[in-house]
Amino acid sequence: IKTINIEINLDKLYTGKEIILSDIYYDLDKWDIRKDAEIPLSSLAQMLKDNPRIRIQLSSHTDCRSSEVYNLELSNKRAKSAVDFLIKSGIAQERLIPKGFGESQLINKCICEQCTEEEHQANRRTTFTILN
C-alpha cells in the first residue's frame, strides 16, 4: 500500500454568482458550439456530474451589432446550444435553464462602430449561474 498526498486547489462555487466560462465564444451571427468551446463545456459537464444536486442557468450574450430584438433571439439560441451540449454530455435537462440577454449586458461598452473585433468577441459569450 502506498499513500500519495497531493494538494488540489478548488474554487468555491456560490449560489447566484455569475461565472464566465472562458473560451466559450461565438462567431458573428452564429449560435453553434465551436470546437474550442467543447473543452470548457465538457469541464462544466463534469462539474455537474460531480455535483448532481446543482441546477444552473446558462446565460448567453451578443455584441452590439444588429437590432436588440435580433440579438435577444440570437442569444437565446446560443444559450440553448450550450444546454443541448450539456444534455448530450449526460446532464439532465431539468438541471439546466437557458437564458439569452442579447446585448443588454456588454462587457466592453465601446462605441459599437469603433469596437475592435476582440471587443466584440468578448461580448459574445456564455456564463453560468448556480441556482441551487
PDB file of C-alpha atoms in Angstrom:
ATOM      1  CA  ILE A   1       0.000   0.000   0.000  1.00  0.00           C
ATOM      2  CA  LYS A   2       1.304   3.408  -0.981  1.00  0.00           C
ATOM      3  CA  THR A   3      -0.040   6.734   0.295  1.00  0.00           C
ATOM      4  CA  ILE A   4       0.195   9.691  -2.016  1.00  0.00           C
ATOM      5  CA  ASN A   5      -0.569  13.179  -0.764  1.00  0.00           C
ATOM      6  CA  ILE A   6      -1.480  15.816  -3.305  1.00  0.00           C
ATOM      7  CA  GLU A   7      -2.932  19.261  -2.909  1.00  0.00           C
ATOM      8  CA  ILE A   8      -5.882  20.171  -5.088  1.00  0.00           C
ATOM      9  CA  ASN A   9      -6.983  23.798  -5.215  1.00  0.00           C
ATOM     10  CA  LEU A  10     -10.691  24.156  -5.792  1.00  0.00           C
ATOM     11  CA  ASP A  11     -12.641  27.324  -6.302  1.00  0.00           C
ATOM     12  CA  LYS A  12     -15.686  27.585  -4.103  1.00  0.00           C
ATOM     13  CA  LEU A  13     -18.933  27.785  -6.026  1.00  0.00           C
ATOM     14  CA  TYR A  14     -21.503  30.269  -4.825  1.00  0.00           C
ATOM     15  CA  THR A  15     -25.225  30.248  -5.491  1.00  0.00           C
ATOM     16  CA  GLY A  16     -26.294  33.280  -7.509  1.00  0.00           C
ATOM     17  CA  LYS A  17     -22.778  34.304  -8.622  1.00  0.00           C
ATOM     18  CA  GLU A  18     -22.290  34.544 -12.386  1.00  0.00           C
ATOM     19  CA  ILE A  19     -19.246  32.666 -13.674  1.00  0.00           C
ATOM     20  CA  ILE A  20     -17.853  33.394 -17.115  1.00  0.00           C
ATOM     21  CA  LEU A  21     -16.963  30.237 -18.981  1.00  0.00           C
ATOM     22  CA  SER A  22     -13.608  31.009 -20.514  1.00  0.00           C
ATOM     23  CA  ASP A  23     -13.216  30.286 -24.198  1.00  0.00           C
ATOM     24  CA  ILE A  24     -16.917  29.882 -24.937  1.00  0.00           C
ATOM     25  CA  TYR A  25     -17.395  32.452 -27.625  1.00  0.00           C
ATOM     26  CA  TYR A  26     -19.457  32.554 -30.784  1.00  0.00           C
ATOM     27  CA  ASP A  27     -18.862  33.726 -34.308  1.00  0.00           C
ATOM     28  CA  LEU A  28     -20.846  36.732 -35.523  1.00  0.00           C
ATOM     29  CA  ASP A  29     -24.486  35.769 -36.238  1.00  0.00           C
ATOM     30  CA  LYS A  30     -23.844  32.145 -35.175  1.00  0.00           C
ATOM     31  CA  TRP A  31     -25.062  30.078 -32.269  1.00  0.00           C
ATOM     32  CA  ASP A  32     -23.354  26.731 -32.854  1.00  0.00           C
ATOM     33  CA  ILE A  33     -20.822  25.456 -30.320  1.00  0.00           C
ATOM     34  CA  ARG A  34     -17.351  25.911 -31.769  1.00  0.00           C
ATOM     35  CA  LYS A  35     -14.683  23.213 -31.325  1.00  0.00           C
ATOM     36  CA  ASP A  36     -12.711  25.485 -28.983  1.00  0.00           C
ATOM     37  CA  ALA A  37     -15.772  25.743 -26.706  1.00  0.00           C
ATOM     38  CA  GLU A  38     -16.165  21.991 -26.265  1.00  0.00           C
ATOM     39  CA  ILE A  39     -13.348  21.720 -23.703  1.00  0.00           C
ATOM     40  CA  PRO A  40     -14.717  24.223 -21.157  1.00  0.00           C
ATOM     41  CA  LEU A  41     -18.276  22.930 -21.690  1.00  0.00           C
ATOM     42  CA  SER A  42     -17.035  19.387 -21.074  1.00  0.00           C
ATOM     43  CA  SER A  43     -15.396  20.604 -17.856  1.00  0.00           C
ATOM     44  CA  LEU A  44     -18.694  22.175 -16.817  1.00  0.00           C
ATOM     45  CA  ALA A  45     -20.477  18.901 -17.591  1.00  0.00           C
ATOM     46  CA  GLN A  46     -18.012  17.044 -15.372  1.00  0.00           C
ATOM     47  CA  MET A  47     -18.523  19.551 -12.548  1.00  0.00           C
ATOM     48  CA  LEU A  48     -22.286  18.997 -12.844  1.00  0.00           C
ATOM     49  CA  LYS A  49     -21.816  15.212 -12.803  1.00  0.00           C
ATOM     50  CA  ASP A  50     -19.671  15.552  -9.672  1.00  0.00           C
ATOM     51  CA  ASN A  51     -22.361  17.739  -8.046  1.00  0.00           C
ATOM     52  CA  PRO A  52     -25.670  16.105  -9.027  1.00  0.00           C
ATOM     53  CA  ARG A  53     -27.889  18.447  -7.000  1.00  0.00           C
ATOM     54  CA  ILE A  54     -26.694  21.655  -8.658  1.00  0.00           C
ATOM     55  CA  ARG A  55     -29.025  23.413 -11.099  1.00  0.00           C
ATOM     56  CA  ILE A  56     -27.630  26.173 -13.308  1.00  0.00           C
ATOM     57  CA  GLN A  57     -28.750  28.909 -15.638  1.00  0.00           C
ATOM     58  CA  LEU A  58     -26.685  29.247 -18.799  1.00  0.00           C
ATOM     59  CA  SER A  59     -26.729  32.845 -19.985  1.00  0.00           C
ATOM     60  CA  SER A  60     -25.621  33.847 -23.453  1.00  0.00           C
ATOM     61  CA  HIS A  61     -24.844  37.302 -24.781  1.00  0.00           C
ATOM     62  CA  THR A  62     -24.250  39.052 -28.090  1.00  0.00           C
ATOM     63  CA  ASP A  63     -22.216  42.026 -29.197  1.00  0.00           C
ATOM     64  CA  CYS A  64     -23.871  45.364 -30.032  1.00  0.00           C
ATOM     65  CA  ARG A  65     -24.249  44.770 -33.759  1.00  0.00           C
ATOM     66  CA  SER A  66     -27.770  44.126 -35.130  1.00  0.00           C
ATOM     67  CA  SER A  67     -31.076  45.069 -33.548  1.00  0.00           C
ATOM     68  CA  GLU A  68     -31.973  44.418 -29.930  1.00  0.00           C
ATOM     69  CA  VAL A  69     -34.769  42.040 -30.983  1.00  0.00           C
ATOM     70  CA  TYR A  70     -32.443  40.055 -33.259  1.00  0.00           C
ATOM     71  CA  ASN A  71     -29.721  39.920 -30.604  1.00  0.00           C
ATOM     72  CA  LEU A  72     -32.135  38.673 -27.958  1.00  0.00           C
ATOM     73  CA  GLU A  73     -33.268  35.853 -30.252  1.00  0.00           C
ATOM     74  CA  LEU A  74     -29.655  35.026 -31.170  1.00  0.00           C
ATOM     75  CA  SER A  75     -28.564  34.916 -27.535  1.00  0.00           C
ATOM     76  CA  ASN A  76     -31.448  32.581 -26.680  1.00  0.00           C
ATOM     77  CA  LYS A  77     -30.292  30.235 -29.460  1.00  0.00           C
ATOM     78  CA  ARG A  78     -26.732  30.383 -28.072  1.00  0.00           C
ATOM     79  CA  ALA A  79     -27.885  29.517 -24.553  1.00  0.00           C
ATOM     80  CA  LYS A  80     -29.968  26.644 -25.935  1.00  0.00           C
ATOM     81  CA  SER A  81     -26.936  25.333 -27.873  1.00  0.00           C
ATOM     82  CA  ALA A  82     -24.884  25.247 -24.674  1.00  0.00           C
ATOM     83  CA  VAL A  83     -27.712  23.459 -22.847  1.00  0.00           C
ATOM     84  CA  ASP A  84     -28.023  20.933 -25.701  1.00  0.00           C
ATOM     85  CA  PHE A  85     -24.281  20.223 -25.495  1.00  0.00           C
ATOM     86  CA  LEU A  86     -24.564  19.527 -21.757  1.00  0.00           C
ATOM     87  CA  ILE A  87     -27.606  17.295 -22.262  1.00  0.00           C
ATOM     88  CA  LYS A  88     -25.646  15.289 -24.852  1.00  0.00           C
ATOM     89  CA  SER A  89     -22.886  15.038 -22.232  1.00  0.00           C
ATOM     90  CA  GLY A  90     -25.289  13.319 -19.839  1.00  0.00           C
ATOM     91  CA  ILE A  91     -26.698  16.198 -17.778  1.00  0.00           C
ATOM     92  CA  ALA A  92     -30.454  16.092 -17.115  1.00  0.00           C
ATOM     93  CA  GLN A  93     -32.388  18.833 -18.897  1.00  0.00           C
ATOM     94  CA  GLU A  94     -34.271  19.829 -15.732  1.00  0.00           C
ATOM     95  CA  ARG A  95     -30.968  20.954 -14.183  1.00  0.00           C
ATOM     96  CA  LEU A  96     -30.290  23.451 -16.986  1.00  0.00           C
ATOM     97  CA  ILE A  97     -32.073  26.713 -17.763  1.00  0.00           C
ATOM     98  CA  PRO A  98     -31.075  28.605 -20.930  1.00  0.00           C
ATOM     99  CA  LYS A  99     -31.461  32.388 -20.956  1.00  0.00           C
ATOM    100  CA  GLY A 100     -30.442  34.920 -23.569  1.00  0.00           C
ATOM    101  CA  PHE A 101     -29.633  38.516 -22.684  1.00  0.00           C
ATOM    102  CA  GLY A 102     -28.889  39.890 -26.138  1.00  0.00           C
ATOM    103  CA  GLU A 103     -26.723  42.996 -25.928  1.00  0.00           C
ATOM    104  CA  SER A 104     -28.098  44.151 -22.567  1.00  0.00           C
ATOM    105  CA  GLN A 105     -25.002  43.144 -20.553  1.00  0.00           C
ATOM    106  CA  LEU A 106     -21.996  44.088 -22.643  1.00  0.00           C
ATOM    107  CA  ILE A 107     -18.563  43.620 -21.058  1.00  0.00           C
ATOM    108  CA  ASN A 108     -16.934  46.047 -23.470  1.00  0.00           C
ATOM    109  CA  LYS A 109     -19.067  49.153 -23.681  1.00  0.00           C
ATOM    110  CA  CYS A 110     -17.148  50.721 -26.523  1.00  0.00           C
ATOM    111  CA  ILE A 111     -18.955  52.704 -29.191  1.00  0.00           C
ATOM    112  CA  CYS A 112     -20.276  49.880 -31.329  1.00  0.00           C
ATOM    113  CA  GLU A 113     -18.896  51.082 -34.657  1.00  0.00           C
ATOM    114  CA  GLN A 114     -15.491  51.685 -33.045  1.00  0.00           C
ATOM    115  CA  CYS A 115     -15.160  48.369 -31.162  1.00  0.00           C
ATOM    116  CA  THR A 116     -12.364  46.075 -32.231  1.00  0.00           C
ATOM    117  CA  GLU A 117     -13.219  42.530 -33.260  1.00  0.00           C
ATOM    118  CA  GLU A 118     -11.657  41.332 -29.978  1.00  0.00           C
ATOM    119  CA  GLU A 119     -14.002  43.608 -28.000  1.00  0.00           C
ATOM    120  CA  HIS A 120     -16.996  42.327 -29.952  1.00  0.00           C
ATOM    121  CA  GLN A 121     -15.824  38.720 -29.419  1.00  0.00           C
ATOM    122  CA  ALA A 122     -15.582  39.201 -25.638  1.00  0.00           C
ATOM    123  CA  ASN A 123     -19.203  40.339 -25.598  1.00  0.00           C
ATOM    124  CA  ARG A 124     -20.335  37.184 -27.473  1.00  0.00           C
ATOM    125  CA  ARG A 125     -20.038  34.834 -24.511  1.00  0.00           C
ATOM    126  CA  THR A 126     -21.804  32.320 -22.285  1.00  0.00           C
ATOM    127  CA  THR A 127     -21.841  32.392 -18.498  1.00  0.00           C
ATOM    128  CA  PHE A 128     -23.488  30.240 -15.875  1.00  0.00           C
ATOM    129  CA  THR A 129     -25.068  30.913 -12.507  1.00  0.00           C
ATOM    130  CA  ILE A 130     -25.715  28.260  -9.872  1.00  0.00           C
ATOM    131  CA  LEU A 131     -29.375  28.397  -8.903  1.00  0.00           C
ATOM    132  CA  ASN A 132     -29.220  25.914  -6.002  1.00  0.00           C
TER     133      ASN A 132
END
